[in-house]
Amino acid sequence: MPIEQQRGDIPGSWRPKLHEIIFEADTPAGKFFDIALIVFILLSTLCVMLDSVSEIRAAYSAVLNALEWFFTLLFTVEYGLRLSCVQRPWRYAVSFYGIVDLLSILPTYVSLFIAGSHYLLVIRILRILRIFRVLKLVTYVGEAHLLTRALVASRRKIGVFLFAVVTLVMILGSLMYMIEGEESGFTSIPRSIYWAIVTLTTVGYGDIAPRTGLGQFLAAFVMILGYAIIAVPTGIVTVEMGNVFRQPLNTRVCPVCAAEGHDDNAVYCKLCGGQL
Amino acid sequence: MPIEQQRGDIPGSWRPKLHEIIFEADTPAGKFFDIALIVFILLSTLCVMLDSVSEIRAAYSAVLNALEWFFTLLFTVEYGLRLSCVQRPWRYAVSFYGIVDLLSILPTYVSLFIAGSHYLLVIRILRILRIFRVLKLVTYVGEAHLLTRALVASRRKIGVFLFAVVTLVMILGSLMYMIEGEESGFTSIPRSIYWAIVTLTTVGYGDIAPRTGLGQFLAAFVMILGYAIIAVPTGIVTVEMGNVFRQPLNTRVCPVCAAEGHDDNAVYCKLCGGQL
Amino acid sequence: MPIEQQRGDIPGSWRPKLHEIIFEADTPAGKFFDIALIVFILLSTLCVMLDSVSEIRAAYSAVLNALEWFFTLLFTVEYGLRLSCVQRPWRYAVSFYGIVDLLSILPTYVSLFIAGSHYLLVIRILRILRIFRVLKLVTYVGEAHLLTRALVASRRKIGVFLFAVVTLVMILGSLMYMIEGEESGFTSIPRSIYWAIVTLTTVGYGDIAPRTGLGQFLAAFVMILGYAIIAVPTGIVTVEMGNVFRQPLNTRVCPVCAAEGHDDNAVYCKLCGGQL
Amino acid sequence: MPIEQQRGDIPGSWRPKLHEIIFEADTPAGKFFDIALIVFILLSTLCVMLDSVSEIRAAYSAVLNALEWFFTLLFTVEYGLRLSCVQRPWRYAVSFYGIVDLLSILPTYVSLFIAGSHYLLVIRILRILRIFRVLKLVTYVGEAHLLTRALVASRRKIGVFLFAVVTLVMILGSLMYMIEGEESGFTSIPRSIYWAIVTLTTVGYGDIAPRTGLGQFLAAFVMILGYAIIAVPTGIVTVEMGNVFRQPLNTRVCPVCAAEGHDDNAVYCKLCGGQL
């Protein structure tokens, strides 16, 4: 089936037009729809945040509640329309964007049964991603694609690194638990592991800190370790990015001497002088 | 119009001389002017800082106030002279340096109406930048230029990264708000997002810290995440710098067409086929 | 002696079969054994951790104690079997894995004499390493090998860096001790060195922080220093990784002498002069 | 004057022998001297540290004081001998090592007049550097040399970066001072600048932290900024190290076709097949 049909362009049907407006941004209507969508998404996310500030909730509870339901119903209708105007509703529903769209309306309904769950609505911010794609911010999408490739390429090395870190913090945490004990706040091994992570990652809250000399000595060791091994993920990602960002070499072959590796602007073979 | 005239060198006029002194540093007078300016800038910035220390303000309020007005009037006169001796005052006024010059005198006058605004005078430190340029610290300017180019080259990737970080902290912050709640200091989603940023960037004030086990588990996840993804901006900038700093490989010039940029092992010019 | 014998495959003996089950993962029995082992290791480590949480210990002390002994006896039997079915028990006993296996059962017995030492059992987590090897997670092992090579290659430079850091924190710590003194928490030089490490590594607990102006000035210097010199280990590891990860440029083989590693634009074999 | 004389080898003089023992490590006597020196340096540094721990000082004040004078007199004699057995005492006295040697004995004498100054004796640890050089730890010295070269090569870029950071924290600090004010701990601009450095470098003590919403918003901005721009020094140093560590290319030229860039193990020219 040709791509046009896939995208729902059946002559004389209402769905192609709707599809064009909702999924594309080439027509004025489509562009307007996307702009409006961005505005609504940002506004609704803002509402959720404001609703969490006790002073504001106390004062404008009713307004915020109304707005939340307004946005939710709006997005619900939009979700229905998206489902209705795609050829394969199910494929859309299970796609990343389809799931995000669903997740950004569900919490409001769930909050009828589970109080507070509506704060999950901030996930709506993820919908912005689609807009990027739709608004044809090609360069940004391209850059994001490059970054993703670099991270995917280094996922195994990062995995090995994370396993090493987890093993390390478990052993260090247990040692500190035995050295420091309750009175310093190292009340259990899990909590000591939490401390080890806080320290190794150089976050250093200070809510738990060693008091004994030996404990501080081990802590100092953990810090210098964490200070040094951050070089590992950095090195991995940097090298992979270097490989990913490097543009492919020109693959032209000289017809005379079959030499390769000519620059993009090469007119003659640099080895035999033959015209390329 | 030749460059000389642009820079205001009209024979028999007072402006070229003034321009030479204020904008150039080639003549003894010009150099002296710039040195004096640096000293005044540093002194005036120091005054603003000292004025903010309550003990000192209590003791020397009058002196500091007098000095501040002295420096402001001085810089105001200088600003007027700069305006008067350039061919295109407006173009200077709206240039980066022109704006900085203006901003470093305005606050004092504003402080007559809005108390405390004169602390903005520290922006004067930015004026030092011009001096660098004028004193022909070429190498440093060149290095700064290289760095800027590298950062500009990686601006899009950094932008994508920052968008991802912002989305991440919004979702993580909301989750923590629901998990920890008021009593741990996560009093609202914005505040929880603030905590997420404090943690992800490994700053870790400790003014807000999770208390519940689940909260600490999520926090540990955020820390390791922040510890790992710092590799992303580092990798981006490092790779771009590698590209920007890399000097051309080969400086041979083709005797036939004078083209440059040949590979080390090129035998014939890749552009005209002439023997190198 | 052929490799088969080394691995204990003496026809008609019970040991080859046992060896196959315990040390290999090619047969269903061997795979099942390894899976079971992973589960037991994780469970036993979990027990140790739970046992350290006072509430849980209060409630389930007996159960946890029983489980701990169960796992320990189980691993003891396994250790004995491993010793019995290898050709060279001693070589296994002194190998890395042999020592880890021993260390992950000893603490329980030691805890009969020294209370609390059984928390060292978390070292059992290291046993997972073997499983990785056995389960033929080749790619991961390969990646880990690459990382190790990169770190080994940069060990000397890292050593120099660490020596510089240690010298630095000793001198900075002593300075701060003289500047700040007792009342700010800098109660001794070792403790001040601990502070210097906390600050230089950007961990920043805040349990000790300078109060005097001069102290804060020096602290600011230490922070910016630490912020800048983290570039050193990062740079070292990144460069070494770049060297280690870089795959051979060209895979052509010389038809005459079968040499490899020719440049992309090589026309003749650089070793025998034969046309490639 | 030949090198031998410079190093003091005048036949029949006592100084060459002394010079050999003190400055060289090739003879058994020289090696023993250096080993002993390391031990004494470490012991004396340890004494200074222990002396700063109030409990220990209270108990062993007399012993530590005696030891300190013992070591100081010992090093004083050594310093005198070094001066006496070099051809150019003055050149040694003003050399880096000469100054370090002097600084590691002076504080004890100064402490007779200025109490507490003897803690500066930790500078003795720097003397270890010479031992490295003398004990011919060539590889380490080489590595250190490489690192130094890389840092020297990037000093200008780092300088530009530091200037940018200083300007940034001055402006950010003043802004926070105006936003937060006294009650949050931002009692003066210098103190606010201190906070800005603590935050930008991701140290994050938490001794000063914003309370107002606007302040926390700006703080979040500063953190993300600091989290991102750490990529700058890292990138600079990494790239410079990449250049410095890279071994020089082979510079042989093919006698037949004058091609360059042959590998170290190349026997024939890879371009024309001519014998190199």
Coordinates of N, CA and C in Angstrom, one line a residue, chain D residues 6-124:
Chain D
Q6 N 81.2 20.6 36.8 CA 80.0 21.3 37.3 C 79.5 20.5 38.5
R7 N 79.5 19.1 38.4 CA 78.9 18.3 39.4 C 79.9 18.0 40.5
G8 N 81.0 18.8 40.5 CA 81.9 18.8 41.6 C 82.9 17.7 41.7
D9 N 83.2 17.0 40.6 CA 84.1 15.9 40.7 C 85.6 16.4 40.5
I10 N 86.1 17.0 41.5 CA 87.5 17.4 41.5 C 88.3 16.3 42.2
P11 N 89.2 15.7 41.4 CA 90.0 14.6 42.0 C 90.6 14.9 43.4
G12 N 90.6 14.0 44.3 CA 91.2 14.2 45.6 C 90.5 15.2 46.5
S13 N 89.2 15.5 46.1 CA 88.5 16.4 47.0 C 87.4 15.6 47.7
W14 N 87.0 16.1 48.9 CA 86.0 15.3 49.7 C 84.6 15.6 49.1
R15 N 84.5 16.7 48.3 CA 83.1 17.1 47.9 C 82.5 16.2 46.8
P16 N 83.3 15.7 45.9 CA 82.7 14.8 44.9 C 82.0 13.7 45.6
K17 N 82.7 13.1 46.6 CA 82.1 11.9 47.3 C 80.8 12.3 48.0
L18 N 80.9 13.4 48.7 CA 79.7 13.9 49.4 C 78.6 14.2 48.4
H19 N 78.9 14.9 47.4 CA 78.0 15.2 46.3 C 77.3 13.9 45.8
E20 N 78.2 12.9 45.6 CA 77.7 11.6 45.1 C 76.6 11.0 46.0
I21 N 77.0 11.1 47.3 CA 76.1 10.4 48.3 C 74.8 11.2 48.4
I22 N 74.9 12.6 48.5 CA 73.7 13.4 48.7 C 72.8 13.5 47.5
F23 N 73.5 13.8 46.3 CA 72.7 14.2 45.2 C 72.4 13.0 44.2
E24 N 73.3 12.0 44.3 CA 73.1 10.8 43.4 C 72.5 9.7 44.1
A25 N 72.1 8.6 43.4 CA 71.6 7.4 44.0 C 72.1 6.2 43.3
D26 N 73.3 6.4 42.7 CA 73.9 5.2 42.0 C 74.7 4.3 42.9
T27 N 75.3 4.9 43.9 CA 76.2 4.1 44.8 C 75.3 3.6 45.9
P28 N 75.7 2.5 46.5 CA 75.0 2.0 47.7 C 74.8 3.1 48.8
A29 N 75.9 3.8 49.0 CA 75.8 4.9 50.0 C 74.7 5.9 49.6
G30 N 74.7 6.3 48.4 CA 73.7 7.3 47.9 C 72.3 6.8 48.0
K31 N 72.1 5.5 47.6 CA 70.8 4.9 47.7 C 70.3 4.9 49.1
F32 N 71.2 4.4 50.0 CA 70.8 4.4 51.4 C 70.5 5.7 52.0
F33 N 71.3 6.8 51.6 CA 71.0 8.1 52.0 C 69.6 8.6 51.6
D34 N 69.2 8.3 50.3 CA 67.9 8.7 49.8 C 66.8 8.0 50.5
I35 N 67.0 6.6 50.7 CA 65.9 5.9 51.4 C 65.7 6.5 52.8
A36 N 66.8 6.7 53.5 CA 66.8 7.2 54.9 C 66.0 8.6 54.9
L37 N 66.4 9.4 53.9 CA 65.8 10.7 53.8 C 64.3 10.6 53.6
I38 N 63.8 9.7 52.7 CA 62.4 9.5 52.6 C 61.7 9.2 53.9
V39 N 62.3 8.2 54.6 CA 61.7 7.8 55.9 C 61.6 9.0 56.8
F40 N 62.8 9.7 56.9 CA 62.8 10.9 57.9 C 61.7 11.9 57.5
I41 N 61.6 12.2 56.2 CA 60.6 13.2 55.7 C 59.2 12.7 56.1
L42 N 58.9 11.5 55.8 CA 57.5 11.0 56.1 C 57.3 11.0 57.6
L43 N 58.3 10.6 58.4 CA 58.1 10.6 59.9 C 57.9 12.0 60.4
S44 N 58.7 12.9 59.9 CA 58.6 14.3 60.4 C 57.3 14.9 60.1
T45 N 56.8 14.6 58.8 CA 55.5 15.2 58.4 C 54.4 14.6 59.3
L46 N 54.5 13.3 59.6 CA 53.6 12.6 60.5 C 53.6 13.3 61.9
C47 N 54.8 13.6 62.4 CA 54.8 14.3 63.7 C 54.1 15.6 63.7
V48 N 54.3 16.4 62.6 CA 53.6 17.7 62.5 C 52.1 17.5 62.6
M49 N 51.6 16.5 61.9 CA 50.2 16.2 61.9 C 49.7 15.8 63.2
L50 N 50.4 14.8 63.8 CA 49.9 14.3 65.1 C 49.9 15.5 66.1
D51 N 50.9 16.3 66.0 CA 51.0 17.5 67.0 C 49.8 18.4 66.9
S52 N 49.1 18.3 65.7 CA 48.0 19.2 65.6 C 46.7 18.6 66.2
V53 N 46.7 17.3 66.5 CA 45.6 16.7 67.2 C 45.6 17.0 68.7
S54 N 44.7 17.7 69.2 CA 44.7 18.2 70.5 C 45.0 17.1 71.6
E55 N 44.2 16.0 71.4 CA 44.4 14.9 72.4 C 45.8 14.5 72.5
I56 N 46.4 14.2 71.2 CA 47.8 13.7 71.2 C 48.7 14.7 71.7
R57 N 48.5 16.0 71.3 CA 49.4 17.1 71.7 C 49.4 17.1 73.3
A58 N 48.2 17.0 73.8 CA 48.1 17.1 75.3 C 49.0 16.0 75.9
A59 N 49.0 14.8 75.3 CA 49.6 13.7 76.0 C 51.1 13.7 75.7
Y60 N 51.5 13.9 74.4 CA 52.9 13.7 74.0 C 53.6 15.0 73.6
S61 N 53.1 16.1 74.1 CA 53.7 17.4 73.6 C 55.2 17.4 73.6
A62 N 55.8 16.9 74.7 CA 57.2 17.0 74.9 C 57.9 16.2 73.8
V63 N 57.5 14.9 73.6 CA 58.1 14.0 72.7 C 58.0 14.6 71.3
L64 N 56.8 15.0 70.9 CA 56.7 15.6 69.5 C 57.5 16.8 69.3
N65 N 57.6 17.6 70.3 CA 58.4 18.8 70.2 C 59.9 18.5 70.0
A66 N 60.3 17.5 70.8 CA 61.7 17.0 70.7 C 62.0 16.5 69.3
L67 N 61.1 15.6 68.8 CA 61.2 15.0 67.5 C 61.3 16.1 66.4
E68 N 60.4 17.1 66.6 CA 60.4 18.1 65.6 C 61.7 18.8 65.5
W69 N 62.3 19.2 66.7 CA 63.6 19.8 66.7 C 64.7 18.9 66.1
F70 N 64.6 17.6 66.5 CA 65.6 16.6 66.0 C 65.6 16.6 64.5
F71 N 64.4 16.5 63.9 CA 64.3 16.4 62.4 C 64.7 17.7 61.8
T72 N 64.3 18.9 62.4 CA 64.7 20.1 61.9 C 66.2 20.3 61.8
L73 N 66.9 20.0 63.0 CA 68.3 20.1 63.0 C 69.0 19.2 62.0
L74 N 68.4 18.0 61.9 CA 68.9 17.0 60.9 C 68.9 17.6 59.5
F75 N 67.7 18.1 59.1 CA 67.5 18.7 57.8 C 68.4 19.9 57.6
T76 N 68.6 20.7 58.7 CA 69.4 21.8 58.6 C 70.9 21.4 58.3
V77 N 71.4 20.4 59.0 CA 72.7 19.9 58.7 C 72.7 19.5 57.2
E78 N 71.7 18.7 56.8 CA 71.7 18.2 55.4 C 71.7 19.4 54.4
Y79 N 70.9 20.4 54.7 CA 70.9 21.6 53.9 C 72.3 22.2 53.8
G80 N 72.9 22.3 54.9 CA 74.3 22.9 54.9 C 75.2 22.1 54.1
L81 N 75.1 20.7 54.2 CA 76.0 19.9 53.4 C 75.7 20.1 51.9
R82 N 74.5 20.1 51.6 CA 74.1 20.3 50.2 C 74.8 21.6 49.6
L83 N 74.6 22.7 50.4 CA 75.2 23.9 50.0 C 76.7 23.8 49.9
S84 N 77.3 23.1 50.8 CA 78.8 23.0 50.8 C 79.3 22.2 49.6
C85 N 78.6 21.2 49.1 CA 79.2 20.3 48.2 C 78.8 20.5 46.7
V86 N 78.0 21.6 46.5 CA 77.7 21.9 45.1 C 78.7 23.0 44.7
Q87 N 79.0 23.0 43.4 CA 79.9 24.0 42.9 C 79.3 25.4 43.0
R88 N 78.0 25.6 42.7 CA 77.4 26.9 42.8 C 76.3 26.9 43.8
P89 N 76.7 27.1 45.1 CA 75.7 27.1 46.2 C 74.5 28.0 45.9
W90 N 74.8 29.2 45.4 CA 73.7 30.1 45.2 C 72.7 29.6 44.3
R91 N 73.2 29.0 43.1 CA 72.3 28.5 42.1 C 71.4 27.5 42.7
Y92 N 72.0 26.6 43.6 CA 71.2 25.6 44.3 C 70.2 26.2 45.2
A93 N 70.6 27.2 46.0 CA 69.8 27.9 47.0 C 68.5 28.5 46.4
V94 N 68.7 29.0 45.2 CA 67.5 29.7 44.6 C 66.7 28.8 43.6
S95 N 67.2 27.5 43.5 CA 66.5 26.5 42.6 C 65.3 26.1 43.4
F96 N 64.3 25.5 42.6 CA 63.1 25.0 43.3 C 63.4 24.1 44.4
Y97 N 64.2 23.1 44.2 CA 64.5 22.2 45.3 C 65.2 22.9 46.5
G98 N 66.1 23.8 46.2 CA 66.8 24.5 47.2 C 65.8 25.3 48.1
I99 N 64.9 25.9 47.5 CA 63.9 26.7 48.2 C 63.0 25.8 49.1
V100 N 62.6 24.7 48.5 CA 61.8 23.7 49.2 C 62.6 23.2 50.5
D101 N 63.9 22.9 50.2 CA 64.7 22.4 51.4 C 64.7 23.4 52.5
L102 N 64.9 24.7 52.1 CA 65.0 25.8 53.1 C 63.6 25.9 53.8
L103 N 62.5 25.9 53.0 CA 61.2 26.1 53.6 C 60.8 25.0 54.5
S104 N 61.4 23.9 54.4 CA 61.0 22.7 55.2 C 61.8 22.7 56.5
I105 N 62.7 23.7 56.8 CA 63.4 23.8 58.1 C 63.0 25.1 58.8
L106 N 62.8 26.2 58.0 CA 62.5 27.5 58.5 C 61.4 27.5 59.6
P107 N 60.2 27.0 59.2 CA 59.1 27.2 60.1 C 59.4 26.9 61.6
T108 N 60.2 25.8 61.9 CA 60.5 25.5 63.2 C 61.1 26.7 64.0
Y109 N 62.1 27.3 63.3 CA 62.8 28.4 63.9 C 61.9 29.6 64.0
V110 N 61.0 29.8 63.0 CA 60.1 30.9 63.0 C 59.1 30.7 64.2
S111 N 58.8 29.4 64.5 CA 57.7 29.2 65.5 C 58.2 29.6 66.9
L112 N 59.5 29.9 67.0 CA 60.0 30.4 68.3 C 59.5 31.8 68.5
F113 N 59.2 32.5 67.4 CA 58.7 33.9 67.5 C 57.2 33.9 67.2
I114 N 56.7 33.2 66.2 CA 55.3 33.1 65.9 C 54.7 31.8 66.2
A115 N 53.9 31.7 67.2 CA 53.4 30.4 67.6 C 52.5 29.8 66.5
G116 N 52.6 28.5 66.3 CA 51.7 27.8 65.4 C 52.2 27.7 64.0
S117 N 53.2 28.6 63.7 CA 53.7 28.6 62.3 C 54.4 27.3 61.9
H118 N 54.8 26.5 62.9 CA 55.5 25.3 62.6 C 54.6 24.2 61.8
Y119 N 53.3 24.5 61.8 CA 52.5 23.6 61.0 C 52.8 23.7 59.5
L120 N 53.4 24.8 59.2 CA 53.8 24.9 57.8 C 54.8 23.8 57.4
L121 N 55.4 23.1 58.3 CA 56.4 22.1 58.1 C 55.9 21.0 57.1
V122 N 54.5 20.9 57.0 CA 54.0 19.9 56.1 C 54.6 20.1 54.7
I123 N 55.0 21.3 54.4 CA 55.6 21.5 53.1 C 56.7 20.6 52.8
R124 N 57.3 20.0 53.9 CA 58.3 19.0 53.7 C 58.0 17.9 52.8

